[in-house]
Coordinates of C-alpha atoms in Angstrom, one line a residue:
Chain I
X81 CA 21.5 265.9 241.8
X82 CA 18.3 263.8 242.4
X83 CA 15.4 266.3 242.3
X84 CA 12.4 265.7 244.7
X85 CA 8.9 266.9 244.5
X86 CA 9.2 270.2 246.3
X87 CA 12.1 271.2 243.9
X88 CA 10.4 270.1 240.9
X89 CA 7.3 272.2 242.1
X90 CA 9.9 275.2 242.7
X91 CA 11.5 275.2 239.5
X92 CA 7.8 274.9 237.7
X93 CA 6.8 277.9 239.6
X94 CA 10.1 279.9 238.6
X95 CA 9.2 278.7 235.0
X96 CA 5.5 279.7 235.4
X97 CA 4.3 276.3 234.3
X98 CA 1.5 274.6 236.4
X99 CA 2.2 271.0 237.1
X100 CA -0.5 268.5 238.3
X101 CA 0.0 267.0 241.7
X102 CA 0.1 263.5 240.1
X103 CA 2.9 264.7 237.4
X104 CA 5.3 265.8 240.1
X105 CA 6.7 262.6 241.0
X106 CA 7.3 261.1 237.5
X107 CA 8.6 264.5 236.4
X108 CA 11.3 264.4 239.2
X109 CA 12.5 261.0 238.2
X110 CA 12.6 262.2 234.5
X111 CA 14.5 265.3 235.3
X112 CA 16.9 263.6 237.7
X113 CA 17.5 261.1 235.0
X114 CA 18.8 264.0 232.7
X115 CA 20.7 265.7 235.3
X116 CA 22.5 262.5 236.4
X117 CA 23.3 262.2 232.8
X118 CA 24.9 265.5 232.3
X119 CA 26.6 265.6 235.4
X120 CA 29.3 263.3 233.3
X121 CA 31.0 266.8 232.8
X122 CA 32.0 266.8 236.3
X123 CA 35.1 264.4 235.4
X124 CA 36.5 267.1 233.0
X125 CA 39.2 269.4 234.6
X126 CA 38.1 272.8 233.2
X127 CA 40.1 274.7 235.8
X128 CA 41.6 277.8 233.9
X129 CA 39.3 277.1 230.9
X130 CA 37.5 280.3 229.8
X131 CA 33.6 280.0 229.2
X132 CA 32.6 280.2 225.6
X133 CA 30.1 283.2 225.7
X134 CA 30.0 284.2 222.2
X135 CA 30.1 281.8 218.9
X136 CA 31.0 284.9 216.9
X137 CA 34.2 286.0 219.5
X138 CA 36.4 286.6 216.5
X139 CA 34.1 288.7 214.7
X140 CA 34.0 292.3 215.7
X141 CA 30.2 293.2 216.5
X142 CA 29.1 296.0 214.3
X143 CA 28.2 299.4 215.8
X144 CA 25.4 301.5 214.7
X145 CA 24.1 305.0 215.6
X146 CA 21.8 305.1 218.8
X147 CA 18.8 306.5 217.2
X148 CA 15.2 305.3 216.7
X149 CA 14.9 303.5 213.2
X150 CA 11.5 301.9 213.3
X151 CA 8.3 301.7 215.4
X152 CA 4.9 303.3 215.5
X153 CA 3.0 300.3 214.9
X154 CA 0.8 300.1 218.1
X155 CA -2.0 298.6 216.2
X156 CA 0.2 295.8 214.5
X157 CA 1.8 295.2 217.8
X158 CA -1.4 294.6 219.6
X159 CA -3.4 292.8 216.7
X160 CA -2.2 289.3 218.0
X161 CA -3.2 289.8 221.5
X162 CA -5.6 287.7 223.2
X163 CA -7.3 290.4 224.9
X164 CA -6.7 294.3 224.2
X165 CA -8.3 297.5 225.0
X166 CA -7.9 301.3 224.0
X167 CA -4.2 300.4 222.7
X168 CA -3.4 298.3 225.5
X169 CA -2.8 294.5 226.4
X170 CA -5.4 293.4 229.1
X171 CA -4.2 291.3 232.1
X172 CA -5.8 289.9 235.1
X173 CA -5.9 292.6 238.1
X174 CA -2.6 293.0 239.4
X175 CA -3.1 295.9 241.9
X176 CA -5.9 295.7 244.4
Chain F
X102 CA 11.5 265.3 182.1
X103 CA 7.9 265.1 182.1
X104 CA 6.9 265.8 185.7
X105 CA 7.9 269.3 186.7
X106 CA 8.1 268.6 190.4
X107 CA 10.9 266.1 189.9
X108 CA 13.2 269.0 188.5
X109 CA 16.2 270.5 190.3
X110 CA 15.8 274.1 191.2
X111 CA 18.8 274.5 188.7
X112 CA 17.1 272.7 185.9
X113 CA 13.7 274.5 186.6
X114 CA 15.6 277.7 186.4
X115 CA 16.6 276.8 182.9
X116 CA 13.5 275.8 181.9
X117 CA 11.9 278.9 183.0
X118 CA 14.3 280.9 181.2
X119 CA 13.8 279.0 178.1
X120 CA 10.0 279.6 178.4
X121 CA 9.4 275.7 178.4
X122 CA 6.9 276.5 181.3
X123 CA 5.9 279.3 183.7
X124 CA 6.4 279.6 187.3
X125 CA 2.5 279.5 187.6
X126 CA 2.6 275.9 185.8
X127 CA 5.4 275.0 188.0
X128 CA 3.5 276.2 191.0
X129 CA 0.2 274.6 190.3
X130 CA 2.3 271.3 189.7
X131 CA 3.4 271.5 193.2
X132 CA 0.1 272.4 194.5
X133 CA -1.4 269.4 192.9
X134 CA 1.3 267.0 194.4
X135 CA 0.7 268.5 197.8
X136 CA -3.0 267.5 197.3
X137 CA -1.7 264.1 196.6
X138 CA 0.5 263.8 199.6
X139 CA -1.7 265.0 202.3
X140 CA -1.0 262.0 204.2
X141 CA 2.3 263.0 204.7
X142 CA 1.2 265.8 207.2
X143 CA 4.3 267.8 205.8
X144 CA 2.4 271.2 205.8
X145 CA 0.7 273.0 208.5
X146 CA -0.4 275.6 206.5
X147 CA -0.9 275.6 202.8
X148 CA -0.8 279.1 201.1
X149 CA -1.9 278.1 197.5
X150 CA -3.5 281.7 196.6
X151 CA -0.5 283.5 197.9
X152 CA 1.8 280.9 195.9
X153 CA -0.1 281.6 192.7
X154 CA -0.2 285.3 193.1
X155 CA 3.8 285.0 193.8
X156 CA 4.1 283.0 190.8
X157 CA 2.0 285.4 188.5
X158 CA 4.3 288.3 189.8
X159 CA 7.3 286.2 189.0
X160 CA 6.7 285.2 185.4
X161 CA 6.0 289.1 185.1
X162 CA 9.5 289.9 186.2
X163 CA 11.1 287.1 184.1
X164 CA 9.2 288.7 181.1
X165 CA 10.7 292.0 182.3
X166 CA 14.3 290.4 182.3
X167 CA 14.4 291.1 186.1
X168 CA 15.0 287.4 187.0
X169 CA 16.2 286.7 190.6
X170 CA 18.3 283.7 191.8
X171 CA 15.2 281.8 192.7
X172 CA 13.0 283.5 190.4
X173 CA 9.6 281.3 190.1
X174 CA 10.7 278.5 192.6
X175 CA 8.1 277.2 194.6
X176 CA 9.5 276.6 198.3
X177 CA 8.4 275.2 201.6
X178 CA 9.0 277.3 204.7
X179 CA 9.7 275.8 208.1
X180 CA 6.8 277.0 210.2
X181 CA 9.4 278.8 212.7
X182 CA 10.0 281.3 210.1
X183 CA 7.7 284.5 210.8
X184 CA 5.9 285.1 207.6
X185 CA 3.7 288.5 207.7
X186 CA 0.3 287.7 207.7
X187 CA 0.5 284.1 207.4
X188 CA 0.0 281.8 210.7
X189 CA 3.4 281.1 212.2
X190 CA 3.1 278.2 215.0
X191 CA 6.6 276.8 215.6
X192 CA 4.6 273.5 215.8
X193 CA 3.2 274.7 219.1
X194 CA -0.3 275.1 220.6
X195 CA 0.8 278.2 222.5
X196 CA 1.4 280.0 219.0
X197 CA -1.7 278.6 217.2
X198 CA -3.2 281.4 215.3
X199 CA -0.3 283.7 215.5
X200 CA 0.0 285.8 212.5
X201 CA 3.4 287.6 212.4
X202 CA 3.2 291.4 211.5
X203 CA 6.5 291.1 210.1
X204 CA 8.7 288.8 207.9
X205 CA 11.8 287.1 208.6
X206 CA 15.1 288.4 207.1
X207 CA 15.8 284.9 205.7
X208 CA 12.3 284.6 203.9
X209 CA 12.3 288.1 202.9
X210 CA 15.7 287.5 201.2
X211 CA 14.0 284.5 199.5
X212 CA 11.1 286.5 198.2
X213 CA 13.5 289.1 196.9
X214 CA 15.3 286.7 194.6
X215 CA 12.0 285.7 193.4
X216 CA 10.9 282.5 195.3
X217 CA 7.4 281.4 195.7
X218 CA 5.8 280.2 199.0
X219 CA 3.8 277.0 198.8
X220 CA 3.0 277.1 202.5
X221 CA 4.3 276.6 206.0
X222 CA 5.9 272.9 207.0
X223 CA 5.6 271.0 210.1
X224 CA 8.3 270.7 212.9
X225 CA 9.0 269.3 216.4
X226 CA 7.5 271.9 218.8
X227 CA 9.8 274.9 219.1
X228 CA 12.3 272.7 217.1
X229 CA 13.1 270.5 219.9
X230 CA 13.0 267.0 218.7
X231 CA 14.6 264.6 216.3
X232 CA 11.7 262.8 215.0
X233 CA 9.0 265.4 214.4
X234 CA 6.9 263.6 216.9
X235 CA 6.6 266.5 219.2
X236 CA 4.6 268.7 216.8
X237 CA 1.3 269.8 218.4
X238 CA 0.0 269.5 214.8
X239 CA 0.8 265.8 214.3
X240 CA 3.6 263.6 213.3
X241 CA 4.7 263.9 209.8
X242 CA 5.6 260.7 207.9
X243 CA 8.8 260.0 206.0
X244 CA 8.0 259.5 202.2
X245 CA 10.5 256.3 202.5
X246 CA 9.5 253.2 203.7
X247 CA 11.8 250.2 204.6
X248 CA 11.6 247.7 201.8
X249 CA 8.8 245.1 202.1
X250 CA 7.5 246.9 205.5
X251 CA 4.5 249.2 205.5
X252 CA 5.2 250.8 208.7
X253 CA 5.3 254.4 208.8
X254 CA 9.0 255.9 209.5
X255 CA 9.9 259.1 211.2
X256 CA 11.2 262.0 208.9
X257 CA 13.6 263.1 211.6
X258 CA 13.5 266.5 213.0
X259 CA 13.2 269.2 213.7
X260 CA 12.9 270.3 210.3
X261 CA 10.8 267.1 209.4
X262 CA 8.2 268.7 207.3
X263 CA 10.9 270.5 205.2
X264 CA 12.7 267.2 204.5
X265 CA 9.5 265.1 203.8
X266 CA 8.1 267.7 201.5
X267 CA 11.5 268.2 199.6
X268 CA 11.9 264.3 199.5
X269 CA 8.4 263.6 198.3
X270 CA 8.6 266.4 195.5
X271 CA 6.0 268.6 196.9
X272 CA 8.5 271.6 197.3
X273 CA 11.5 272.2 195.3
X274 CA 13.3 273.2 198.4
X275 CA 12.6 274.1 201.9
X276 CA 13.9 276.2 204.7
X277 CA 15.2 274.5 207.7
X278 CA 16.8 275.6 210.9
X279 CA 19.3 273.7 212.8
X280 CA 20.3 274.0 216.7
X281 CA 21.6 270.7 217.2
X282 CA 21.2 268.8 213.9
X283 CA 17.7 270.0 212.9
X284 CA 18.6 270.3 209.2
X285 CA 21.3 267.7 208.9
X286 CA 19.6 264.5 210.7
X287 CA 16.3 264.7 208.8
X288 CA 18.1 265.3 205.5
X289 CA 19.8 262.2 206.2
X290 CA 16.6 260.3 207.1
X291 CA 14.6 261.7 203.9
X292 CA 17.6 261.1 201.5
X293 CA 18.1 264.8 200.7
X294 CA 20.8 267.6 201.2
X295 CA 20.8 269.9 203.9
X296 CA 23.3 272.4 205.1
X297 CA 23.5 274.3 208.4
X298 CA 25.7 277.3 207.6
X299 CA 28.3 278.6 209.8
X300 CA 26.8 280.3 212.9
X301 CA 26.1 284.0 211.6
X302 CA 25.9 283.4 207.8
X303 CA 22.1 283.8 207.9
X304 CA 20.3 286.3 210.1
X305 CA 18.1 284.8 212.8
X306 CA 15.7 288.0 212.7
X307 CA 12.1 286.7 212.6
X308 CA 13.0 283.1 213.2
X309 CA 11.2 281.7 216.5
X310 CA 14.1 281.5 219.0
X311 CA 15.1 278.2 220.5
X312 CA 18.7 278.4 221.6
X313 CA 20.0 281.6 220.3
X314 CA 23.8 281.0 220.4
X315 CA 23.2 277.7 218.7
X316 CA 20.3 278.6 215.9
X317 CA 21.0 278.8 212.3
X318 CA 18.8 278.5 209.1
X319 CA 19.9 276.6 206.2
X320 CA 18.5 275.1 202.8
X321 CA 17.3 271.8 202.3
X322 CA 17.2 270.7 198.6
X323 CA 17.6 267.5 196.4
X324 CA 21.0 268.4 195.3
X325 CA 24.1 270.1 196.4
X326 CA 23.9 272.6 193.7
X327 CA 20.3 273.8 194.8
X328 CA 21.6 273.9 198.5
X329 CA 24.4 276.3 197.2
X330 CA 21.8 278.4 195.0
X331 CA 19.3 278.6 197.9
X332 CA 22.0 279.3 200.7
X333 CA 23.2 282.3 198.6
X334 CA 19.9 283.6 198.7
X335 CA 19.1 283.4 202.1
X336 CA 22.5 284.5 203.6
X337 CA 23.9 287.9 204.0
X338 CA 24.5 290.5 206.9
X339 CA 21.3 292.0 208.6
X340 CA 21.5 295.0 210.8
X341 CA 18.7 293.6 212.8
X342 CA 20.8 290.5 214.0
X343 CA 24.3 291.8 215.2
X344 CA 25.6 288.1 215.3
X345 CA 25.0 287.9 211.3
X346 CA 28.4 288.3 209.6
X347 CA 29.3 291.7 208.2
X348 CA 31.5 289.8 205.6
X349 CA 30.5 289.0 202.0
X350 CA 28.4 286.2 201.0
X351 CA 30.4 284.0 198.5
X352 CA 29.0 282.6 195.5
X353 CA 28.6 279.0 196.8
X354 CA 27.5 277.7 193.4
X355 CA 30.9 278.2 192.0
X356 CA 32.4 275.6 194.4
X357 CA 30.3 273.1 193.0
X358 CA 32.2 271.2 190.3
X359 CA 35.6 272.6 191.4
X360 CA 38.4 269.9 191.6
X361 CA 39.3 268.7 195.1
X362 CA 42.8 267.6 194.2
X363 CA 45.0 267.8 197.5
X364 CA 41.9 268.6 199.9
X365 CA 42.8 267.0 203.3
X366 CA 39.6 265.1 204.6
X367 CA 39.7 264.6 208.3
X368 CA 38.2 261.5 209.8
X369 CA 37.7 262.0 213.7
X370 CA 38.7 258.8 215.3
X371 CA 36.2 259.6 218.3
X372 CA 33.2 259.2 215.9
X373 CA 33.5 255.6 215.9
X374 CA 31.6 254.7 219.1
X375 CA 31.0 250.9 220.0
X376 CA 27.8 249.6 218.3
X377 CA 27.9 251.9 215.5
X378 CA 25.9 250.1 212.8
X379 CA 28.3 248.4 210.1
X380 CA 26.0 249.9 207.4
X381 CA 26.9 253.4 208.5
X382 CA 30.6 252.5 208.8
X383 CA 30.7 251.0 205.3
X384 CA 28.8 254.1 203.8
X385 CA 31.5 256.3 205.7
X386 CA 34.4 254.1 204.1
X387 CA 32.7 254.5 200.6
X388 CA 32.4 258.4 201.0
X389 CA 36.2 258.6 201.9
X390 CA 36.8 256.3 198.9
X391 CA 35.0 258.6 196.5
X392 CA 36.9 261.5 197.9
X393 CA 40.3 259.8 197.6
X394 CA 39.6 258.7 194.2
X395 CA 39.0 262.5 193.2
X396 CA 42.4 263.5 194.8
X397 CA 41.6 264.3 198.2
X398 CA 44.0 263.0 201.2
X399 CA 42.5 261.2 204.1
X400 CA 44.0 262.0 207.5
X401 CA 42.9 260.9 211.1
X402 CA 42.2 263.6 213.3
X403 CA 41.1 263.8 217.0
X404 CA 38.2 265.6 218.7
X405 CA 38.7 264.3 222.4
X406 CA 35.9 266.2 223.9
X407 CA 33.3 264.6 221.6
X408 CA 31.8 262.4 224.1
X409 CA 30.8 265.6 226.4
X410 CA 29.2 267.4 223.5
X411 CA 25.5 265.9 224.1
X412 CA 25.8 266.4 227.8
X413 CA 27.2 270.1 227.2
X414 CA 24.4 270.8 224.6
X415 CA 21.5 269.5 227.2
X416 CA 22.6 272.1 229.4
X417 CA 23.2 275.1 227.2
X418 CA 20.4 274.6 224.7
X419 CA 17.7 274.3 227.6
X420 CA 18.9 277.2 229.4
X421 CA 18.6 279.4 226.4
X422 CA 15.4 277.9 225.8
X423 CA 13.9 278.5 229.3
X424 CA 14.9 282.2 229.0
X425 CA 13.8 282.6 225.2
X426 CA 10.5 280.9 225.9
X427 CA 9.5 283.0 228.8
X428 CA 7.9 285.4 226.1
X429 CA 5.0 283.0 225.5
X430 CA 2.8 284.4 228.5
X431 CA -0.6 284.7 227.1
X432 CA -0.5 288.5 227.3
X433 CA 0.9 289.4 223.7
X434 CA 0.1 286.5 221.1
X435 CA -1.3 283.1 221.0
X436 CA -3.0 281.1 223.4
X437 CA -4.3 282.4 226.8
X438 CA -6.1 280.4 229.7
X439 CA -7.7 282.7 232.1
X440 CA -7.0 282.6 235.7
X441 CA -7.7 284.5 238.6
X442 CA -4.4 286.1 239.1
X443 CA -1.7 287.0 236.6
X444 CA 0.6 284.5 238.0
X445 CA -2.2 281.9 237.6
X446 CA -3.0 283.0 234.0
X447 CA 0.5 282.7 233.0
X448 CA 0.9 279.3 234.7
X449 CA -2.4 277.7 233.0
X450 CA -1.6 279.2 229.8
X451 CA 2.1 277.7 229.7
X452 CA 0.9 274.3 231.0
X453 CA -1.6 274.0 228.2
X454 CA 0.4 275.6 225.6
X455 CA 3.5 273.7 225.8
X456 CA 4.0 270.1 225.1
X457 CA 5.9 267.4 227.2
X458 CA 9.3 267.8 225.7
X459 CA 9.2 271.6 225.6
X460 CA 8.3 271.5 229.3
X461 CA 10.8 269.2 230.1
X462 CA 13.6 271.3 228.3
X463 CA 12.1 274.6 230.2
X464 CA 12.4 272.8 233.6
X465 CA 15.7 271.6 232.9
X466 CA 17.0 275.2 231.8
X467 CA 15.4 276.9 234.6
X468 CA 17.2 274.5 236.9
X469 CA 20.7 274.7 235.6
X470 CA 20.3 278.7 235.5
X471 CA 18.7 279.0 239.1
X472 CA 20.7 280.4 242.1
X473 CA 23.2 277.8 243.4
X474 CA 23.2 275.7 240.4
X475 CA 24.5 278.1 237.7
X476 CA 28.2 277.3 238.1
X477 CA 27.7 273.7 238.5
X478 CA 25.9 273.3 235.4
X479 CA 25.7 276.2 233.0
X480 CA 29.2 277.7 233.5
X481 CA 30.6 274.2 233.5
X482 CA 28.8 273.6 230.1
X483 CA 30.3 276.8 228.8
X484 CA 33.9 275.9 229.5
X485 CA 33.3 272.5 227.9
X486 CA 31.9 274.3 224.9
X487 CA 35.5 276.3 224.8
X488 CA 37.2 272.7 225.0
X489 CA 34.9 271.3 222.0
X490 CA 35.3 274.4 220.0
X491 CA 39.2 274.0 220.6
X492 CA 39.4 270.5 219.3
X493 CA 38.0 271.4 215.9
X494 CA 40.3 274.3 215.8
X495 CA 43.1 271.7 216.1
X496 CA 41.7 269.4 213.7
X497 CA 41.2 272.1 211.1
X498 CA 45.1 272.5 211.2
X499 CA 45.6 269.1 209.9
X500 CA 42.4 268.9 207.5
X501 CA 40.2 271.1 205.4
X502 CA 37.0 269.5 205.7
X503 CA 35.8 266.4 208.1
X504 CA 33.6 263.7 207.0
X505 CA 31.4 261.7 209.4
X506 CA 28.2 259.9 209.5
X507 CA 25.1 262.4 210.0
X508 CA 23.0 260.1 212.3
X509 CA 23.9 256.7 213.9
X510 CA 20.8 254.9 212.5
X511 CA 18.5 255.2 209.3
X512 CA 14.9 256.5 210.2
X513 CA 13.1 254.9 212.9
X514 CA 9.5 253.9 213.3
X515 CA 6.9 256.5 214.4
X516 CA 6.5 255.9 218.2
X517 CA 9.9 254.5 218.7
X518 CA 12.5 256.1 220.9
X519 CA 9.9 257.6 223.1
X520 CA 10.4 256.1 226.3
X521 CA 13.6 257.5 227.4
X522 CA 14.4 261.0 226.3
X523 CA 18.2 260.5 226.2
X524 CA 17.7 257.8 223.6
X525 CA 16.1 260.2 221.5
X526 CA 18.7 262.6 222.3
X527 CA 21.4 260.5 220.9
X528 CA 20.3 260.9 217.5
X529 CA 22.1 264.2 217.3
X530 CA 25.4 262.7 218.7
X531 CA 27.5 263.4 215.4
X532 CA 25.7 266.6 214.4
X533 CA 25.7 268.5 218.1
X534 CA 29.6 269.0 218.4
X535 CA 29.5 271.1 215.0
X536 CA 26.7 273.4 216.5
X537 CA 28.3 274.0 219.6
X538 CA 31.5 275.2 217.6
X539 CA 29.3 277.0 215.1
X540 CA 30.8 275.4 212.3
X541 CA 28.9 274.7 208.9
X542 CA 27.9 271.1 208.3
X543 CA 26.3 269.7 205.5
X544 CA 24.5 266.1 205.2
X545 CA 24.1 264.4 201.9
X546 CA 22.5 261.1 201.0
X547 CA 25.3 258.5 200.4
X548 CA 23.6 255.2 199.7
X549 CA 20.8 253.1 201.0
X550 CA 20.5 250.6 204.1
X551 CA 20.0 246.9 203.6
X552 CA 16.4 247.5 204.1
X553 CA 16.3 250.5 201.7
X554 CA 16.6 253.5 203.7
X555 CA 18.7 256.4 202.9
X556 CA 21.9 257.1 204.8
X557 CA 23.4 260.3 205.3
X558 CA 27.1 261.5 205.5
X559 CA 28.2 264.8 207.1
X560 CA 30.9 267.1 205.8
X561 CA 32.1 269.7 208.5
X562 CA 34.0 272.9 207.3
X563 CA 36.0 275.6 208.9
X564 CA 34.0 278.6 210.0
X565 CA 32.6 280.6 206.8
X566 CA 34.2 278.0 204.6
X567 CA 31.1 276.7 203.2
X568 CA 32.8 276.4 199.8
X569 CA 35.0 273.6 200.8
X570 CA 32.1 271.8 202.1
X571 CA 30.1 272.3 198.8
X572 CA 33.3 271.1 196.7
X573 CA 33.6 268.1 198.6
X574 CA 30.0 267.5 198.6
X575 CA 29.4 267.8 195.0
X576 CA 32.1 265.3 194.3
X577 CA 30.6 262.7 196.7
X578 CA 27.2 263.5 195.3
X579 CA 28.2 262.7 191.6
X580 CA 29.8 259.5 192.8
X581 CA 26.9 258.4 195.2
X582 CA 24.3 258.4 192.1
X583 CA 21.7 258.5 194.6
X584 CA 18.1 258.2 193.2
X585 CA 17.0 261.3 194.6
X586 CA 13.4 260.8 193.0
X587 CA 12.6 257.6 194.4
X588 CA 10.4 258.8 197.2
X589 CA 8.6 261.5 194.8

């Protein structure tokens, strides 16, 4: 699959990364190169092969009681926030 | 030995026990060596005050006969492990200034065993890279140079700062993390030992996530025994990571020095691609000869889907990364670039905060997970992963461990291999299949190239059988007689 500028723009928006107009074309070429390369997987017949969804498939996941075990650190949680006020993170206005 | 920084962890423990020196003295020797080797750019953040305070505490514990496994041993921590109150950057601009309010489980385990933190070491941004050139905090230099050539070489990556620090004796050991080869390839490039244990051996809690189904922490040291000691301290079940194994952690050090008589060593025939350097081939043959001499049996095995491993990885890992890195949004930690709307703030923050390689992988990952392409790319790669893991299962019916090269070349120069991302990705061609299958893989120095650079060999084991790997590695280490102090 070759990506065009519009597709790169769309993916970049999905990933919420601003890309300058003059970077779109070279980026489209770069990403297309990687996609072409990974498309070699198409030559492998994977019909009936289950997807590997867990590395620890052979290990039974441990169970625990569904109870609160930790918390109550609002101040610590907020201390790295670039902008905070009164126990909240501050973001640009989202509701008009 | 006069220089304390040249000691192995095992020997330093003996010296501390005998009272030949204290942890404070050992730590001061390392802090002095760090000051001398600033040019390597191995450390992003040095923590000398904390180191000395920890060393003092350690000396008190030893005096009170309460010594842990790593009591008083100064270590470097990859700057991907969250350390309480100490800046943790992941090599990225977007996390500059981030001081975690909590400690990763692996580092907490190390401190519980008495280790001392010298500082946080450099890495490729978000552990994405094989050269340490993608770090926002600058490239790290390999302490090794080609004979008769002053050009600076890369230490490998992503745990490049860890490998350089251990190789240059400015840390007795270091933590690394490995997603596709990030412990093993830099260990090979810097002439040290590094093991990525089985997926699930170490807790991932508090390690900045790259690709969660692949990420594993492991030790990087100058000897096999030191790696065994350090891994034992790092590993263990953690209720905070449901993928960490509830099984017991063996005493890996007991495997070091055991006989390998009758051990079956598999050689994957697909690991001899055209153009593999004759020097790497020769080192590999030498490694097999050492194992045979010690009583092992060499068998050929086949891993037929090997050639698809890299492409599989470059779908799975970016997909997971694009999801994991969604959290860097300028709201809760790190960098924030103002914008007129929430979206604009996100987009500007992430544009400025992420470097080119990280952006590339997030975009690829976003694309392969997007509507309409998921099955063609991501689901396909997951099926390939099943086949690749199946190859190893088959191979381990005939063999107990596998021996392969760690990387296709020795260390290259800083600035090389940057033009085409895929050329850089090929560095991990021998390490990625193991990662996809979740198996333990250890790299150890096997000798030098004709121009004087370390060459690494990789031992791969069955899931949760690091002991077989350590056993074979110790035999090879003894035969190799690698000059591990050469770059100190």
